[in-house]
mmCIF file of C-alpha atoms in Angstrom:
data_model
loop_
_atom_site.group_PDB
_atom_site.id
_atom_site.type_symbol
_atom_site.label_atom_id
_atom_site.label_comp_id
_atom_site.label_asym_id
_atom_site.label_seq_id
_atom_site.Cartn_x
_atom_site.Cartn_y
_atom_site.Cartn_z
ATOM 1 C CA MET A 20 -0.057 0.531 0.220
ATOM 2 C CA THR A 21 1.341 3.830 -0.928
ATOM 3 C CA GLN A 22 1.423 6.202 1.763
ATOM 4 C CA VAL A 23 -1.027 8.829 0.934
ATOM 5 C CA THR A 24 0.006 12.581 1.259
ATOM 6 C CA SER A 25 -3.034 14.332 2.518
ATOM 7 C CA LEU A 26 -4.273 17.338 0.310
ATOM 8 C CA THR A 27 -6.854 18.380 3.101
ATOM 9 C CA GLY A 28 -6.899 22.577 2.431
ATOM 10 C CA ARG A 29 -5.252 22.201 -1.271
ATOM 11 C CA LEU A 30 -7.210 23.428 -4.358
ATOM 12 C CA LEU A 31 -8.175 20.833 -6.823
ATOM 13 C CA VAL A 32 -8.052 23.270 -10.354
ATOM 14 C CA ALA A 33 -9.540 21.324 -13.368
ATOM 15 C CA THR A 34 -6.892 21.280 -16.370
ATOM 16 C CA PRO A 35 -7.889 22.019 -19.764
ATOM 17 C CA ALA A 36 -7.871 18.450 -20.578
ATOM 18 C CA LEU A 37 -10.245 17.191 -17.804
ATOM 19 C CA SER A 38 -13.546 16.403 -20.099
ATOM 20 C CA ASP A 39 -15.986 15.925 -17.143
ATOM 21 C CA PRO A 40 -18.876 18.585 -17.592
ATOM 22 C CA ASN A 41 -19.154 18.238 -14.261
ATOM 23 C CA PHE A 42 -15.686 19.724 -13.357
ATOM 24 C CA ASP A 43 -15.108 21.624 -16.594
ATOM 25 C CA ARG A 44 -13.020 24.828 -14.926
ATOM 26 C CA ALA A 45 -13.587 23.353 -11.556
ATOM 27 C CA VAL A 46 -11.922 25.055 -8.873
ATOM 28 C CA VAL A 47 -12.304 22.152 -5.609
ATOM 29 C CA LEU A 48 -11.853 22.831 -2.245
ATOM 30 C CA LEU A 49 -10.683 19.411 -0.234
ATOM 31 C CA LEU A 50 -11.888 19.257 3.044
ATOM 32 C CA ASP A 51 -10.711 15.849 3.693
ATOM 33 C CA HIS A 52 -8.280 13.930 2.039
ATOM 34 C CA ASP A 53 -7.052 10.324 3.301
ATOM 35 C CA GLU A 54 -6.270 6.535 2.373
ATOM 36 C CA ASP A 55 -9.640 6.116 2.256
ATOM 37 C CA GLY A 56 -10.802 8.794 -0.333
ATOM 38 C CA SER A 57 -11.114 12.604 -0.984
ATOM 39 C CA LEU A 58 -13.947 14.778 -0.236
ATOM 40 C CA GLY A 59 -14.341 18.432 -2.046
ATOM 41 C CA VAL A 60 -16.450 21.260 -2.612
ATOM 42 C CA VAL A 61 -17.051 22.905 -6.287
ATOM 43 C CA LEU A 62 -15.761 26.340 -4.823
ATOM 44 C CA ASN A 63 -17.222 28.354 -8.303
ATOM 45 C CA ARG A 64 -20.313 27.360 -8.827
ATOM 46 C CA PRO A 65 -23.264 29.046 -7.704
ATOM 47 C CA THR A 66 -26.826 28.205 -8.227
ATOM 48 C CA PRO A 67 -29.938 31.010 -8.590
ATOM 49 C CA VAL A 68 -31.342 29.288 -5.178
ATOM 50 C CA ASP A 69 -31.423 31.875 -2.439
ATOM 51 C CA VAL A 70 -29.657 30.876 1.113
ATOM 52 C CA GLY A 71 -32.945 32.226 2.873
ATOM 53 C CA ASP A 72 -34.943 29.181 0.286
ATOM 54 C CA ILE A 73 -33.349 25.970 1.806
ATOM 55 C CA LEU A 74 -32.082 27.153 5.122
ATOM 56 C CA GLU A 75 -33.227 30.340 5.918
ATOM 57 C CA PRO A 76 -32.057 30.769 9.814
ATOM 58 C CA TRP A 77 -28.378 30.869 7.810
ATOM 59 C CA ALA A 78 -29.350 33.859 5.374
ATOM 60 C CA ASP A 79 -28.235 36.422 6.930
ATOM 61 C CA PHE A 80 -24.625 35.279 7.667
ATOM 62 C CA ALA A 81 -23.780 33.799 3.757
ATOM 63 C CA GLY A 82 -21.482 35.914 2.074
ATOM 64 C CA THR A 83 -21.892 37.516 -2.156
ATOM 65 C CA PRO A 84 -23.358 36.430 -3.609
ATOM 66 C CA GLU A 85 -25.972 34.868 -0.860
ATOM 67 C CA VAL A 86 -27.036 31.732 -2.872
ATOM 68 C CA VAL A 87 -26.372 27.867 -2.644
ATOM 69 C CA PHE A 88 -23.587 26.652 -4.799
ATOM 70 C CA GLN A 89 -23.360 23.158 -6.084
ATOM 71 C CA GLY A 90 -20.341 21.626 -4.376
ATOM 72 C CA GLY A 91 -20.118 18.427 -6.815
ATOM 73 C CA PRO A 92 -22.393 15.925 -8.541
ATOM 74 C CA VAL A 93 -22.860 13.901 -5.422
ATOM 75 C CA SER A 94 -25.444 14.082 -2.929
ATOM 76 C CA LEU A 95 -27.114 17.093 -4.131
ATOM 77 C CA ASP A 96 -29.861 17.201 -1.567
ATOM 78 C CA ALA A 97 -27.110 17.510 1.373
ATOM 79 C CA ALA A 98 -25.995 21.109 2.078
ATOM 80 C CA LEU A 99 -22.274 21.354 3.625
ATOM 81 C CA GLY A 100 -21.427 24.894 5.307
ATOM 82 C CA VAL A 101 -17.854 25.761 5.026
ATOM 83 C CA ALA A 102 -16.832 29.459 6.741
ATOM 84 C CA VAL A 103 -13.749 31.170 7.092
ATOM 85 C CA ILE A 104 -13.243 32.231 10.953
ATOM 86 C CA PRO A 105 -10.499 34.395 11.791
ATOM 87 C CA GLY A 106 -7.947 33.886 14.770
ATOM 88 C CA GLU A 107 -7.065 30.683 16.593
ATOM 89 C CA GLU A 108 -9.751 29.483 18.588
ATOM 90 C CA GLY A 109 -12.856 28.559 16.460
ATOM 91 C CA PRO A 110 -16.431 28.835 17.904
ATOM 92 C CA LEU A 111 -18.679 25.774 18.935
ATOM 93 C CA GLY A 112 -20.296 24.261 15.898
ATOM 94 C CA TRP A 113 -16.896 25.116 13.231
ATOM 95 C CA ARG A 114 -14.703 21.982 12.488
ATOM 96 C CA ARG A 115 -11.019 23.585 11.264
ATOM 97 C CA VAL A 116 -10.205 21.891 8.227
ATOM 98 C CA HIS A 117 -7.116 24.081 6.971
ATOM 99 C CA GLY A 118 -6.258 27.447 8.084
ATOM 100 C CA ALA A 119 -8.993 29.740 8.879
ATOM 101 C CA ILE A 120 -11.218 27.415 6.712
ATOM 102 C CA GLY A 121 -13.315 24.857 7.947
ATOM 103 C CA LEU A 122 -16.877 23.153 7.913
ATOM 104 C CA VAL A 123 -20.288 25.030 10.080
ATOM 105 C CA ASP A 124 -22.597 22.326 11.612
ATOM 106 C CA LEU A 125 -25.630 23.549 9.923
ATOM 107 C CA ASP A 126 -27.811 22.128 12.852
ATOM 108 C CA ALA A 127 -26.471 24.424 15.602
ATOM 109 C CA PRO A 128 -27.837 28.133 16.102
ATOM 110 C CA PRO A 129 -25.993 30.257 13.726
ATOM 111 C CA GLU A 130 -26.439 32.446 16.431
ATOM 112 C CA VAL A 131 -23.092 30.807 18.177
ATOM 113 C CA LEU A 132 -21.496 31.513 15.436
ATOM 114 C CA ALA A 133 -22.292 34.821 14.560
ATOM 115 C CA ALA A 134 -19.823 36.791 16.598
ATOM 116 C CA GLU A 135 -16.670 35.368 15.000
ATOM 117 C CA LEU A 136 -17.947 33.886 11.481
ATOM 118 C CA GLY A 137 -15.823 35.915 8.825
ATOM 119 C CA SER A 138 -17.921 34.658 5.644
ATOM 120 C CA LEU A 139 -20.032 31.750 5.159
ATOM 121 C CA ARG A 140 -20.919 29.570 1.897
ATOM 122 C CA ILE A 141 -23.245 26.966 1.458
ATOM 123 C CA PHE A 142 -22.677 24.106 -0.932
ATOM 124 C CA ALA A 143 -25.434 21.137 -1.958
ATOM 125 C CA GLY A 144 -23.622 17.948 -2.798
ATOM 126 C CA TYR A 145 -20.091 17.406 -2.981
ATOM 127 C CA ALA A 146 -17.285 16.150 -4.831
ATOM 128 C CA GLY A 147 -16.176 12.414 -3.772
ATOM 129 C CA TRP A 148 -13.318 9.895 -5.289
ATOM 130 C CA ALA A 149 -12.343 6.483 -3.498
ATOM 131 C CA ALA A 150 -9.392 5.289 -2.153
ATOM 132 C CA GLY A 151 -6.631 5.843 -4.847
ATOM 133 C CA GLN A 152 -8.936 7.443 -7.341
ATOM 134 C CA LEU A 153 -7.810 11.583 -6.691
ATOM 135 C CA GLU A 154 -3.884 10.538 -6.699
ATOM 136 C CA GLU A 155 -4.797 8.501 -10.548
ATOM 137 C CA GLU A 156 -6.801 11.610 -11.915
ATOM 138 C CA VAL A 157 -4.028 13.973 -10.835
ATOM 139 C CA SER A 158 -0.916 11.765 -12.446
ATOM 140 C CA GLU A 159 -3.329 11.491 -15.482
ATOM 141 C CA GLY A 160 -3.068 15.482 -15.487
ATOM 142 C CA ALA A 161 -6.578 15.991 -14.690
ATOM 143 C CA TRP A 162 -5.841 18.202 -12.005
ATOM 144 C CA TYR A 163 -3.469 20.569 -10.857
ATOM 145 C CA VAL A 164 -2.845 20.864 -7.262
ATOM 146 C CA VAL A 165 -2.231 24.119 -5.653
ATOM 147 C CA ASP A 166 -2.430 25.684 -2.333
ATOM 148 C CA SER A 167 -5.768 27.557 -0.859
ATOM 149 C CA GLU A 168 -6.070 31.106 0.479
ATOM 150 C CA PRO A 169 -9.243 31.723 3.051
ATOM 151 C CA GLY A 170 -10.710 34.214 0.388
ATOM 152 C CA ASP A 171 -11.044 31.504 -2.129
ATOM 153 C CA VAL A 172 -13.775 30.440 -0.484
ATOM 154 C CA SER A 173 -15.882 33.641 0.284
ATOM 155 C CA THR A 174 -14.818 35.411 -3.084
ATOM 156 C CA PRO A 175 -17.857 37.583 -4.276
ATOM 157 C CA GLU A 176 -16.891 36.660 -8.055
ATOM 158 C CA PRO A 177 -16.642 33.255 -8.159
ATOM 159 C CA GLU A 178 -17.144 32.427 -11.829
ATOM 160 C CA GLY A 179 -13.599 34.128 -11.852
ATOM 161 C CA LEU A 180 -11.859 31.766 -9.528
ATOM 162 C CA TRP A 181 -10.447 29.662 -12.175
ATOM 163 C CA ARG A 182 -8.602 32.229 -13.361
ATOM 164 C CA SER A 183 -7.226 33.838 -10.376
ATOM 165 C CA VAL A 184 -6.426 31.058 -8.885
ATOM 166 C CA LEU A 185 -4.175 29.844 -11.870
ATOM 167 C CA ARG A 186 -2.678 33.488 -12.249
ATOM 168 C CA ARG A 187 -1.679 33.687 -8.665
ATOM 169 C CA GLN A 188 0.910 30.547 -9.237
ATOM 170 C CA ARG A 189 4.386 31.602 -9.495
ATOM 171 C CA ASN A 190 5.191 28.941 -12.294
ATOM 172 C CA GLU A 191 3.878 27.724 -15.974
ATOM 173 C CA LEU A 192 0.693 27.719 -14.251
ATOM 174 C CA ALA A 193 0.064 31.056 -14.388
ATOM 175 C CA MET A 194 -0.090 30.606 -18.452
ATOM 176 C CA VAL A 195 -2.970 28.429 -18.307
ATOM 177 C CA ALA A 196 -5.170 31.169 -17.110
ATOM 178 C CA THR A 197 -5.404 32.555 -20.934
ATOM 179 C CA TYR A 198 -6.273 28.881 -21.932
ATOM 180 C CA PRO A 199 -9.572 29.918 -24.307
ATOM 181 C CA ASP A 200 -13.243 28.650 -23.264
ATOM 182 C CA ASP A 201 -13.135 26.708 -26.512
ATOM 183 C CA ALA A 202 -9.903 26.320 -27.715
ATOM 184 C CA SER A 203 -11.513 25.292 -31.558
ATOM 185 C CA LEU A 204 -11.972 28.674 -31.548
ATOM 186 C CA ASN A 205 -8.243 29.888 -31.381
#
């Protein structure tokens, strides 16, 4: 068995070669990655559904845009809350994933977290990979693995996140940000 180095808290950025329409130009925040598999949420797929329409108690705490995001193709009827909490200690109802980024217990009363909540994003569904599946996809060139920043979770312009994350890389990945939406028109 090969040892798995955890990618928890890192971003998966879809390469132009990735042909799965669920992940076209997707930026995925990995919330969990170990020898049993991986789980993450797509950060740049806003839906037209307002947070208040499905989780009314959390509506006032959602960041801009105040909509539910499609976190991935798995379990679209389940909701995950991801929040940025500044500081060393997070409040009850929040579990640190990486740095200031963590998961929110959406069953907890929002008032418990309100004073410390930096930003909140609600995701319907998630992206998941079986043991070894993600590592195989990365080695086949489907994903770039890069560091996340707290602002990735709460960007007010999620549609531009793919290009933005690539542009800030200090290597040849910055050039990929200029890849055309439709390469056949090039």
